[in-house]
Coordinates of C-alpha atoms and ligand atoms in Angstrom, one line a residue:
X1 CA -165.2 124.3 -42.0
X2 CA -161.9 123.2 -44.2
X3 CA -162.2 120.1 -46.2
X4 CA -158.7 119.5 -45.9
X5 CA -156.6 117.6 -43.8
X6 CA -153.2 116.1 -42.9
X7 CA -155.3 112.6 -41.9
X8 CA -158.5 111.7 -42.8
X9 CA -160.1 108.6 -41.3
X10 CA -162.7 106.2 -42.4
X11 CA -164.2 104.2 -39.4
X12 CA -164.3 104.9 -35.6
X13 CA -164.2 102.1 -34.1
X14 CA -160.7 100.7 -32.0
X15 CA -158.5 100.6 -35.5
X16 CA -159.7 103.9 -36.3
X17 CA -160.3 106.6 -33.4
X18 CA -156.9 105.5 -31.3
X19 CA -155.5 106.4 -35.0
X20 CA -157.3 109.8 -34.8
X21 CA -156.4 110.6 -31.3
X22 CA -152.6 110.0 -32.3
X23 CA -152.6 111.5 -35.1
X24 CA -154.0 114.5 -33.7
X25 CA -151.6 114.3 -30.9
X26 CA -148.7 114.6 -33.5
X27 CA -150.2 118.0 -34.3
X28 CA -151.9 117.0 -37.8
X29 CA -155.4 117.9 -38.3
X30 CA -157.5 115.1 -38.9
X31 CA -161.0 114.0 -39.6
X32 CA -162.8 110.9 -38.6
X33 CA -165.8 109.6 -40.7
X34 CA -167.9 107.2 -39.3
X35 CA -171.0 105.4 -39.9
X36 CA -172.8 103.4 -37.4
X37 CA -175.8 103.7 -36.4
X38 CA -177.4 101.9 -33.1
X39 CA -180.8 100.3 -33.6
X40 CA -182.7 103.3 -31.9
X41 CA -181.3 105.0 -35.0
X42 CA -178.4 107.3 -33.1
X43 CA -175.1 107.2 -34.3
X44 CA -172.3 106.6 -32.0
X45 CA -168.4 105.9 -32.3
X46 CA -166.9 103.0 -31.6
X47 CA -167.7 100.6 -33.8
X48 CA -168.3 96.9 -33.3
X49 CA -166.6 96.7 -30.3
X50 CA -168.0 99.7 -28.2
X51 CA -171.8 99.4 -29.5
X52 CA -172.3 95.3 -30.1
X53 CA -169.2 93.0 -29.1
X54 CA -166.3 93.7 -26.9
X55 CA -168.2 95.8 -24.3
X56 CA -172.0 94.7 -24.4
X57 CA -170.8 91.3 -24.0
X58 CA -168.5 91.6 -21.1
X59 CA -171.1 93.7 -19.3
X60 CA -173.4 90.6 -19.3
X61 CA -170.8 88.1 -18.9
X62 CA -170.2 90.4 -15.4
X63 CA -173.8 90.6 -14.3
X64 CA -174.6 86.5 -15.3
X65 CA -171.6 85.6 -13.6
X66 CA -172.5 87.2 -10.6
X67 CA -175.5 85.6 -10.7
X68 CA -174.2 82.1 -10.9
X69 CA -171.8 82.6 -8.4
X70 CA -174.5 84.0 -6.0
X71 CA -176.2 80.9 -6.8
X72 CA -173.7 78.2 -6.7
X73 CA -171.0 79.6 -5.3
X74 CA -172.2 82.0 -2.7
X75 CA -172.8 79.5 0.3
X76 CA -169.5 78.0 0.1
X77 CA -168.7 81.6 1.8
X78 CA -171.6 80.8 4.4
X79 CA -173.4 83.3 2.1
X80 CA -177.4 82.5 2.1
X81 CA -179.0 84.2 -0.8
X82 CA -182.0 81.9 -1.6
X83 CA -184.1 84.3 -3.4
X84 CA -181.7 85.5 -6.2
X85 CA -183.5 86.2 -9.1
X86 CA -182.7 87.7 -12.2
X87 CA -183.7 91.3 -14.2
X88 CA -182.9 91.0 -17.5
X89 CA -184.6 94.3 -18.3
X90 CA -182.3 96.0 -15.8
X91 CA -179.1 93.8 -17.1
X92 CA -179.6 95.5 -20.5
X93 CA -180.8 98.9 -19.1
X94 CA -176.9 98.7 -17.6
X95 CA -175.4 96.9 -20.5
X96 CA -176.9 100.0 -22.8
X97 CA -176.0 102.7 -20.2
X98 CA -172.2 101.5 -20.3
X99 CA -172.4 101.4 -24.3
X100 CA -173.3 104.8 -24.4
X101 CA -171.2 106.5 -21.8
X102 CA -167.9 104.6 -23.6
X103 CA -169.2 105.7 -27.1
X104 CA -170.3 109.1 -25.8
X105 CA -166.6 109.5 -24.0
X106 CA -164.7 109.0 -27.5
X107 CA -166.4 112.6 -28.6
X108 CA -164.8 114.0 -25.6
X109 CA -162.0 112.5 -26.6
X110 CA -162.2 114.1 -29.8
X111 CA -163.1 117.0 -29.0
X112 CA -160.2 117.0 -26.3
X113 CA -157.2 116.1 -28.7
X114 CA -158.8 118.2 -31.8
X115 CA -160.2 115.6 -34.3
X116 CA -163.2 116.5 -36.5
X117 CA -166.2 113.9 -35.9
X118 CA -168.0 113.5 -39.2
X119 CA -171.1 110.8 -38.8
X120 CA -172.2 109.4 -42.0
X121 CA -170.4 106.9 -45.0
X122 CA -167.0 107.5 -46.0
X123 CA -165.6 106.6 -49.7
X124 CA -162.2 106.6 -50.7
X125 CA -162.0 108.2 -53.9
X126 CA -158.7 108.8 -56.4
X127 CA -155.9 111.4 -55.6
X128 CA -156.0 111.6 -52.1
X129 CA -159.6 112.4 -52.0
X130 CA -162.7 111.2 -49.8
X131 CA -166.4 111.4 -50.0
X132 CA -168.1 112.0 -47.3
X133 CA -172.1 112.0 -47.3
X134 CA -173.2 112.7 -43.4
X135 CA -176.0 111.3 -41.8
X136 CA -178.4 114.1 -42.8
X137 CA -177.5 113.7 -46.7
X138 CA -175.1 116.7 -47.3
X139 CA -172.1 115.7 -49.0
X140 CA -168.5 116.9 -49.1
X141 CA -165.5 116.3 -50.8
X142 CA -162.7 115.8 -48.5
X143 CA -158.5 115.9 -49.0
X144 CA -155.5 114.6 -46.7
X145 CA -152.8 113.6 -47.8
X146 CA -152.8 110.7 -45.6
X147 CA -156.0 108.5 -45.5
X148 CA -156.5 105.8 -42.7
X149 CA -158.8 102.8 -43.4
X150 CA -160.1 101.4 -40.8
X151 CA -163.6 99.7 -41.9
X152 CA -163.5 96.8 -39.8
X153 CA -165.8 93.4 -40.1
X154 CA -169.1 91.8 -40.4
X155 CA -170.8 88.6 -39.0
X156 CA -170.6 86.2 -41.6
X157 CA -174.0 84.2 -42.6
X158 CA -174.7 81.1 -42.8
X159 CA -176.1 79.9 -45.9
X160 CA -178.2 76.9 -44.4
X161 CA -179.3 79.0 -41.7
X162 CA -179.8 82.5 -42.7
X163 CA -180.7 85.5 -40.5
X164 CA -184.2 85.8 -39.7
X165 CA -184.3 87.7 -36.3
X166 CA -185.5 87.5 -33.5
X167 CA -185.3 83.7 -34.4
X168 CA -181.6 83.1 -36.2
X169 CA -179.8 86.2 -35.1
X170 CA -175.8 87.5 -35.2
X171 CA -173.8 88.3 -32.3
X172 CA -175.6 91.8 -31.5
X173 CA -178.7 90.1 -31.8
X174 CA -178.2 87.7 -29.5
X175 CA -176.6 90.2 -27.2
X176 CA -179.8 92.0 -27.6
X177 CA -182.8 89.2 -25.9
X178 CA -185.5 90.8 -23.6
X179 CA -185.9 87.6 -22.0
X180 CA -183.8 83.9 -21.4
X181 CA -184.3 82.1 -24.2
X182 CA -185.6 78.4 -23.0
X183 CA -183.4 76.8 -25.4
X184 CA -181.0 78.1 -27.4
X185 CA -178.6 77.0 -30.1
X186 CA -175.2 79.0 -30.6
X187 CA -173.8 77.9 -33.9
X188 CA -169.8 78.0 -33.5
X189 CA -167.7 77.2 -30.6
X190 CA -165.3 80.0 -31.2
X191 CA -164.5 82.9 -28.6
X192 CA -167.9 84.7 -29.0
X193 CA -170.5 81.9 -29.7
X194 CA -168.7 80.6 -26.4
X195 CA -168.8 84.2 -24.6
X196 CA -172.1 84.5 -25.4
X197 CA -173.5 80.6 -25.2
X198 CA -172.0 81.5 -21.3
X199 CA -174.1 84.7 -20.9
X200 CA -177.5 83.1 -21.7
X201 CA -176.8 79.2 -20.2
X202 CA -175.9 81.2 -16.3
X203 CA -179.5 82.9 -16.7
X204 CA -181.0 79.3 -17.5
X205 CA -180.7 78.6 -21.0
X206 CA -180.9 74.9 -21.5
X207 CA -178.0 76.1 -24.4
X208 CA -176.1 73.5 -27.1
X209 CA -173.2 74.6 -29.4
X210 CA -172.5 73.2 -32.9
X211 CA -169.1 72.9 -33.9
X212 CA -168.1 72.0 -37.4
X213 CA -164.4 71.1 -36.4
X214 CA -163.5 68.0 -34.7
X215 CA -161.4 69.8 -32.3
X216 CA -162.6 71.9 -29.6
X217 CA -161.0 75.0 -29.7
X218 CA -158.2 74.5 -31.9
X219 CA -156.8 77.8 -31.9
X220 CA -155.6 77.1 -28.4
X221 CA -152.6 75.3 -26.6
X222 CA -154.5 71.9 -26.6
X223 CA -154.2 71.2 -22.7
X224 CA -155.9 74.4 -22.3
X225 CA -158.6 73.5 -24.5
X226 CA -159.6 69.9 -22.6
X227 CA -159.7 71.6 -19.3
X228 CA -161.9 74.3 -20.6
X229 CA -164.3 71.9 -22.7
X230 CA -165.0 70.1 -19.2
X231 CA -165.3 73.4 -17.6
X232 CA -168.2 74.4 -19.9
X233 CA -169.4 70.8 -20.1
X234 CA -169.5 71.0 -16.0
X235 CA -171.6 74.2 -16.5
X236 CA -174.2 72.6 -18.5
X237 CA -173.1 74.3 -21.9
X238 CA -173.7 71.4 -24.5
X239 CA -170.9 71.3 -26.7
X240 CA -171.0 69.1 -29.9
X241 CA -167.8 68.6 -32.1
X242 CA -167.8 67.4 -35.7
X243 CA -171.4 68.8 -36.2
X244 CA -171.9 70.5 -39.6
X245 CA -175.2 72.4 -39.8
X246 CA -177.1 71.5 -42.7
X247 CA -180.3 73.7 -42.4
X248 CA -182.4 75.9 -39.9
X249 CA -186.0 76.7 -40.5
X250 CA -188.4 78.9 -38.0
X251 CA -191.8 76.9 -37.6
X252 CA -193.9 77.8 -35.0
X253 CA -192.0 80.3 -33.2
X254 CA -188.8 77.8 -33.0
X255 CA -186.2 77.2 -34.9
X256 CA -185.8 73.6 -36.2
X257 CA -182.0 72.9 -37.0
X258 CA -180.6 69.9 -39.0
X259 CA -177.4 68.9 -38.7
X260 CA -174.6 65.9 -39.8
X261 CA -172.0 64.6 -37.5
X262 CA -170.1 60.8 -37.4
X263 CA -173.4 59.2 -36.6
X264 CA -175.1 60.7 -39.5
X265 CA -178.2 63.2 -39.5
X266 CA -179.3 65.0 -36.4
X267 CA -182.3 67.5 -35.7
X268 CA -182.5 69.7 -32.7
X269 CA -185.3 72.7 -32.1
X270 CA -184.3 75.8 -30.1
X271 CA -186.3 79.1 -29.1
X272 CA -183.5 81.6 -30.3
X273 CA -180.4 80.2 -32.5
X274 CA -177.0 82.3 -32.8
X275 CA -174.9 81.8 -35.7
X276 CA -171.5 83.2 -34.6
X277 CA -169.3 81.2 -37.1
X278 CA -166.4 84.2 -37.8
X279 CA -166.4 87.7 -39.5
X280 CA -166.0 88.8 -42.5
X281 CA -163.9 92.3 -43.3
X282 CA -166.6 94.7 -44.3
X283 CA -165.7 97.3 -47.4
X284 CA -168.7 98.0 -48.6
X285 CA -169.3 101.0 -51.0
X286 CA -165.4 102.2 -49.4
X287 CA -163.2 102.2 -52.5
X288 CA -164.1 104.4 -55.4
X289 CA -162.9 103.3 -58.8
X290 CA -158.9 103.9 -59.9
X291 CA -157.8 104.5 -55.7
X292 CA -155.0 101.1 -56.1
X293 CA -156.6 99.8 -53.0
X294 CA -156.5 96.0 -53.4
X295 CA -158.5 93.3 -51.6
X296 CA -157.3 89.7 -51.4
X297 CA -159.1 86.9 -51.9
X298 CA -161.0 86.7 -49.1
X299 CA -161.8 90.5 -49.0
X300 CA -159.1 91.7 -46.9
X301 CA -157.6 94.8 -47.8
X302 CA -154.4 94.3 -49.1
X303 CA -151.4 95.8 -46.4
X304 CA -147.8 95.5 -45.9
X305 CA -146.2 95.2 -41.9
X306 CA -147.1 98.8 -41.8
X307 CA -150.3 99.1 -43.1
X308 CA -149.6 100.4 -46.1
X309 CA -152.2 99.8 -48.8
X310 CA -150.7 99.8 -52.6
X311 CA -151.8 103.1 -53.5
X312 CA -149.5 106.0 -52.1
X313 CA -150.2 107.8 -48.6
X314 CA -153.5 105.4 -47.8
X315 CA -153.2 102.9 -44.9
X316 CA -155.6 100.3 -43.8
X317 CA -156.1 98.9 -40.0
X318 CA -157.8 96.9 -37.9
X319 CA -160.5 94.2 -38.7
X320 CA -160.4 94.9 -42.3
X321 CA -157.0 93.5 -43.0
X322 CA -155.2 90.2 -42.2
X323 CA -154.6 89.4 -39.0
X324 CA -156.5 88.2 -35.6
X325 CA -160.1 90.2 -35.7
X326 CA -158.8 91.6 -32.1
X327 CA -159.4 95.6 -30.9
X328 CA -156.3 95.8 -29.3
X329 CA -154.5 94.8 -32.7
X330 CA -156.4 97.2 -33.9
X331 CA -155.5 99.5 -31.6
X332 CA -152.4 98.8 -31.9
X333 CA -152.2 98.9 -36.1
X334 CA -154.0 102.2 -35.4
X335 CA -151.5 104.3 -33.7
X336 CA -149.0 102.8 -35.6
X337 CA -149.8 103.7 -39.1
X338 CA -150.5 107.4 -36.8
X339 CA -147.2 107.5 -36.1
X340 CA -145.5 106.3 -39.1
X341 CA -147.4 108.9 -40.9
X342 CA -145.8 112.1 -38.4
X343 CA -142.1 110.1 -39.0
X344 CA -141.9 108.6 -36.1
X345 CA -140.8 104.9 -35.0
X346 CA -143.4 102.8 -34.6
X347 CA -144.6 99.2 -35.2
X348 CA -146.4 96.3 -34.3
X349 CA -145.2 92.9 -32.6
X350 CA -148.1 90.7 -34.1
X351 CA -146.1 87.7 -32.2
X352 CA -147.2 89.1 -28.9
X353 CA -150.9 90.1 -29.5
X354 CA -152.8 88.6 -26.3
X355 CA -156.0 86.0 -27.3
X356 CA -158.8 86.4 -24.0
X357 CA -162.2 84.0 -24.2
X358 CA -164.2 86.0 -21.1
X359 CA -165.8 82.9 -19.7
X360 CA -165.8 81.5 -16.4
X361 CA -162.7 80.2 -15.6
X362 CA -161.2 83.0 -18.6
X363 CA -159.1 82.0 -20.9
X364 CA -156.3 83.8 -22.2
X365 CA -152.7 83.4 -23.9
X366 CA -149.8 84.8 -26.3
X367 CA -146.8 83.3 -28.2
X368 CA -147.2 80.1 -29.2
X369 CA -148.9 77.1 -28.3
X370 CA -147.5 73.8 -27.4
X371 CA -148.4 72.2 -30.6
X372 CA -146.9 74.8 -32.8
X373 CA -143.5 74.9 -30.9
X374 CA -143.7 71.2 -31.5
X375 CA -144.3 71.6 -35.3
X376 CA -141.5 74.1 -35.0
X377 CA -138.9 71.5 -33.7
X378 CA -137.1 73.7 -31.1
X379 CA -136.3 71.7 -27.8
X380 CA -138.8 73.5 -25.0
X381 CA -140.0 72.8 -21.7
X382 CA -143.1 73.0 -20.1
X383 CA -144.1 74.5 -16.0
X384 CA -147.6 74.3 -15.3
X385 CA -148.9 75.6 -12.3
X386 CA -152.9 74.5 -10.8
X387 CA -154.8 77.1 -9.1
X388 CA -155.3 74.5 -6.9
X389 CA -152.0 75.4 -5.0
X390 CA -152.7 78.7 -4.9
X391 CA -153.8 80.4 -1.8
X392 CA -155.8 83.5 -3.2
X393 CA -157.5 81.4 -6.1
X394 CA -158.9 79.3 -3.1
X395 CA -159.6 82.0 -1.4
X396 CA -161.7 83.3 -4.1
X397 CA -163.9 79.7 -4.4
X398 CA -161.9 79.8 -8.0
X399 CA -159.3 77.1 -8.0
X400 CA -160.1 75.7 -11.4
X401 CA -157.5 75.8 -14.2
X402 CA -154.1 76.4 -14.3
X403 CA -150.8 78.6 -15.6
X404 CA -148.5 77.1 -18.1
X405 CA -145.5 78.9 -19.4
X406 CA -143.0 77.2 -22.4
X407 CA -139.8 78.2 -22.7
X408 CA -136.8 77.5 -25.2
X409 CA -134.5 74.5 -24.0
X410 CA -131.6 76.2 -25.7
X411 CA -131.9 79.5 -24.5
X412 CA -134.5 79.8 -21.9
X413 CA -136.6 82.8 -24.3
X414 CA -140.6 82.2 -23.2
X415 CA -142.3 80.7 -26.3
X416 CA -145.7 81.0 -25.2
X417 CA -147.9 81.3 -22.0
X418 CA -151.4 79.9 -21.3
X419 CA -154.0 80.4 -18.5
X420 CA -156.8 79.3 -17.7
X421 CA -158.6 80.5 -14.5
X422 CA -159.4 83.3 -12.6
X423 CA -158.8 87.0 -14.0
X424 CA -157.0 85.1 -16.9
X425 CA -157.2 88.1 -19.4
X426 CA -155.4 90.6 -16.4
X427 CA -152.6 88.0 -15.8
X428 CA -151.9 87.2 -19.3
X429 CA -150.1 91.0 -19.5
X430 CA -147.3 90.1 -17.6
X431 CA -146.3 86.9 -20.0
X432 CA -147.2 89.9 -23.1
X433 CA -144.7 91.8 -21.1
X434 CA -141.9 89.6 -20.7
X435 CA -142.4 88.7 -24.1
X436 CA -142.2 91.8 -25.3
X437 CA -138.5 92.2 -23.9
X438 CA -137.6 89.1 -24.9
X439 CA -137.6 87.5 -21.4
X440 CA -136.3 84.6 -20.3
X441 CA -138.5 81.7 -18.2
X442 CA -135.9 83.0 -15.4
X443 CA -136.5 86.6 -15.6
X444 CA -140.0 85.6 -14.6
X445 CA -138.5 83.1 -11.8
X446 CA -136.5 85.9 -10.1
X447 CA -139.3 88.4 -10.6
X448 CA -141.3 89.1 -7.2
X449 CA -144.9 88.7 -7.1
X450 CA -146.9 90.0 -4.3
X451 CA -148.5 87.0 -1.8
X452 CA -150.8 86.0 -2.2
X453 CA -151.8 86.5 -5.7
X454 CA -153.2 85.2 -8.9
X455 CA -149.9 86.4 -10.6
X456 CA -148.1 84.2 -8.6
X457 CA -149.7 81.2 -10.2
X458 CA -146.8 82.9 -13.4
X459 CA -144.3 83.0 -11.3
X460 CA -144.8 79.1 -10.0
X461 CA -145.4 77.8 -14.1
X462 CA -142.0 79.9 -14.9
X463 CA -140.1 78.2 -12.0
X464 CA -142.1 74.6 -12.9
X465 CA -140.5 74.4 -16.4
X466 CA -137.0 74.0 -14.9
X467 CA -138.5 71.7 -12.3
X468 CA -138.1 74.4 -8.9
X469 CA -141.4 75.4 -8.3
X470 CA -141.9 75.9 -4.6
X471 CA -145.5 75.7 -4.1
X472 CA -146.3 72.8 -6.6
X473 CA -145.1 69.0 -6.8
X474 CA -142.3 69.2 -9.7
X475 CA -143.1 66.6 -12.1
Ligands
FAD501 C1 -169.7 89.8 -29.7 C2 -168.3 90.3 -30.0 C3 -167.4 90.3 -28.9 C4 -166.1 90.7 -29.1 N1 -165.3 90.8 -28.0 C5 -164.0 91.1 -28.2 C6 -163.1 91.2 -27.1 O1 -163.5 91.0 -25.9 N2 -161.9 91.7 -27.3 C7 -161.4 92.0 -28.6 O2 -160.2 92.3 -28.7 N3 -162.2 91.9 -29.6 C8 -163.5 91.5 -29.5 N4 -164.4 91.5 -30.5 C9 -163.8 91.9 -31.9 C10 -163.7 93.4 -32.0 O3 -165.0 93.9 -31.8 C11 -163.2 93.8 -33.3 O4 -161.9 93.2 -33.5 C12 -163.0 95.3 -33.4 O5 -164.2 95.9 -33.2 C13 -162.4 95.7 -34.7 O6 -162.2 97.0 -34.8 P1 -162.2 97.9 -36.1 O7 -162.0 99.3 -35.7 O8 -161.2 97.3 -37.1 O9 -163.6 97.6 -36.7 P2 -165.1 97.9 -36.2 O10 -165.1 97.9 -34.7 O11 -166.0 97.0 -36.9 O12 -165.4 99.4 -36.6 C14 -165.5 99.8 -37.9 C15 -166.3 101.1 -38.0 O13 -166.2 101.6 -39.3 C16 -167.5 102.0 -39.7 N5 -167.5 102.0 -41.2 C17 -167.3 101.0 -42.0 N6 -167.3 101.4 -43.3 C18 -167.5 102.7 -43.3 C19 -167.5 103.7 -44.3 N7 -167.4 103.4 -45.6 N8 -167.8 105.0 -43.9 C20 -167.9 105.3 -42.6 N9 -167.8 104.4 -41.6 C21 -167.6 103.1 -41.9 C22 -168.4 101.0 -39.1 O14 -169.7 101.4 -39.0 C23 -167.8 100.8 -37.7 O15 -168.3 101.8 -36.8 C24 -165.7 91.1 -30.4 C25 -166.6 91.1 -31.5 C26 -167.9 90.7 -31.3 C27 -168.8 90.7 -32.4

């Protein structure tokens, strides 16, 4: 086998094997290196997303939130399920069977477009050179002229509460439990210790989250954000603002967790604790001495708009440099940076990458919020549209939430759209559209949308912000 290549790749997960795949459908031979290892010891593709976030999580976000509905929701439809009960053996057996089918189908992907799957640690050495030492311990010394970074992240830990599974865990652990933790702590109110503080409070965990910021959810339009804190707060999921952890200690098989918020010290004992308080951009043991690869000052590897790393013909992508920790950014970067390198026009619109929380009602948006347009000091308006008033949202027993869309007074561009509700995350792709062309709050208003649908609820908040809705009171 040749140890040269046009593109060589270091990490398969959504940054790095989309960057494969395109680079090897521009005709250049590539290689991608990757590491991971699943905890039966078998190494898959995909990285963090396939094997222990995006995909593991929304498989048990689907089967809980069947559950609940057949619980709470089912008899509204004259439905009588009295005797639902709950597998989580099974739910895992599925959650593990759709994890490996996905990671499985990227080496038929592979092997389809012609990229070389190499499974074991990848080091970025001088001169357009890589290490590569697989899995079994042989090593090789690899050259392209273009190299693709695309290590990705790592859970960061808490130093007053540090890992100590099955007690404290990270995200995979806790998307790992054999059985529904009585109580359980999720350190974080972000998208995951939210995600996930869902998954486990539908099966019957009595489950509180710790926020250190005062604000709940502050990376969000703020209107969204109240209506989904009552959500959750309706759903049982304890949510605490302002509470800094201060320590966590296992003691008879619970874990006993201190914490300060504005009325002083606070103590709270939990069966199974999550700390999901961010990620960290993992480049451990990736950058041999003299490459010019630089990190920043939080660890990120230093890019450009394109990618491009400071040292000639190496690229980095994904989690591992600045930007939202998303896969589709990734993705996105990925393909890119495979284009750019076979001369062709790419890039990325980082003003139009989508943000999706998979809870129940979803959350989801892109562009900018209402606070920042504020900041910003452009005249806007504002057309929100409740699910309430919309036929199939009733229909479906989910009427909670609403569509907001904010557009530029002066020239009607959309600045930023928000929903909350049902299928969220699939509606938000028409506002990433229309923002993507530059679209007006109009071009929305004289777009048809099928009746009745979801989407509609769009096409309502577009007409609401120049006060013609049809199926809403204008206010
Ligand atoms: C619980 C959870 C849920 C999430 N849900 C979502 C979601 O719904 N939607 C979303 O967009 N994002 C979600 N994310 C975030 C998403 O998983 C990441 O943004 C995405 O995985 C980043 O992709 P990446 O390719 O940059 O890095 P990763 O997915 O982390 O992949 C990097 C790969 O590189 C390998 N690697 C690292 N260093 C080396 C080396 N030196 N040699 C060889 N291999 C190496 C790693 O082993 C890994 O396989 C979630 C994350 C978590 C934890």
């Amino acid at each position: 086998m040749s140890d040269s290549f046009d593109v060589v790749v270091i990490g398969g997960g959504p940054a790095g094997y989309p960057a494969a795949i395109r680079a090897a459908q521009n005709k250049l031979s590539v290689a991608c290196i990757d590491e991971w290892k699943n905890r039966d010891g078998t190494a898959a593709f995909g990285g963090t997303c396939l094997n222990a976030g995006c995909i593991p999580s929304k498989a048990l976000l689907e089967s809980t939130e069947l559950y609940h509905r057949a619980k709470e929701e089912f008899a509204a439809h004259g439905i009588k399920a009295p005797d639902v009960t709950v597998d989580v053996a099974q739910m895992q057996k599925r959650k593990g069977s759709i994890v490996k089918t996905m990671t499985q189908g990227i080496l038929a992907l592979f092997k389809a477009a012609g990229v070389t799957p190499l499974q074991g640690h990848g080091k970025l050495l001088s001169g357009h050179r890589v290490e590569f030492v697989g899995h079994d311990g042989t090593r090789r010394e690899l050259t392209a002229k273009n190299i693709i970074l695309a290590s990705g992240s790592a859970p960061i830990e808490l130093r007053s509460a540090p890992f100590q599974a099955p007690y404290i865990v990270d995200s995979w652990g806790a998307l790992d439990f054999d059985s529904v933790p009585k109580r359980l702590g999720v350190i974080g109110a972000g998208v995951i210790g939210l995600e996930l503080g869902s998954v486990w409070r539908r099966l019957g965990s009595e489950a509180v989250v710790l926020e250190a910021l005062p604000d709940f959810l502050a990376i969000a339009d703020q209107q969204l954000a109240k209506e989904a804190l009552r959500g959750f707060k309706k759903q049982g999921l304890d949510v605490r603002l302002g509470a800094k952890v201060t320590g966590a200690t296992v003691a008879n098989g619970a874990v006993d967790v201190t914490y300060t918020d504005g009325k002083g010290e606070q103590k709270l004992t939990v069966d199974r604790l999550v700390v999901a308080i961010g990620r960290r951009p993992y480049t451990k043991d990736l950058l041999g001495p003299g490459t010019g690869v630089e990190l920043d000052e939080r660890g990120f590897i230093k890019v450009d708009h394109e990618c491009r790393t400071g040292a000639e013909g190496v690229w980095a992508v994904g989690d591992c440099v600045r930007g939202p920790m998303l896969a589709h950014k990734g993705k996105e970067e990925g393909v890119m940076v495979a284009d750019l390198i076979a001369d062709r026009f790419a890039e990325v619109n980082y003003k139009t990458v989508p943000s999706v929380i998979y809870t129940a009602p979803e959350i989801a948006w892109v562009g900018l919020t209402e606070e920042q347009v504020k900041v910003g000091g452009k005249p806007y308006k504002v057309g929100v549209f409740p699910f309430l008033a919309s036929g199939r949202a009733r229909a479906m027993e989910q009427a909670q939430g609403f569509a907001k869309v904010i557009a530029s007074k002066d020239d009607d561009e959309i600045l930023g759209v928000h929903v909350i509700g049902p299928m969220a995350g699939e509606l938000i792709a028409e506002a990433v559209l229309a923002m993507e062309y530059s679209a007006s709050s109009e071009d929305l208003q004289r777009t048809i949308h099928a009746h009745p649908t979801l989407a509609e609820a769009i096409h309502e908040a577009a007409l609401a912000a120049d006060k013609r809705a049809i199926d809403s009171i204008n206010r």
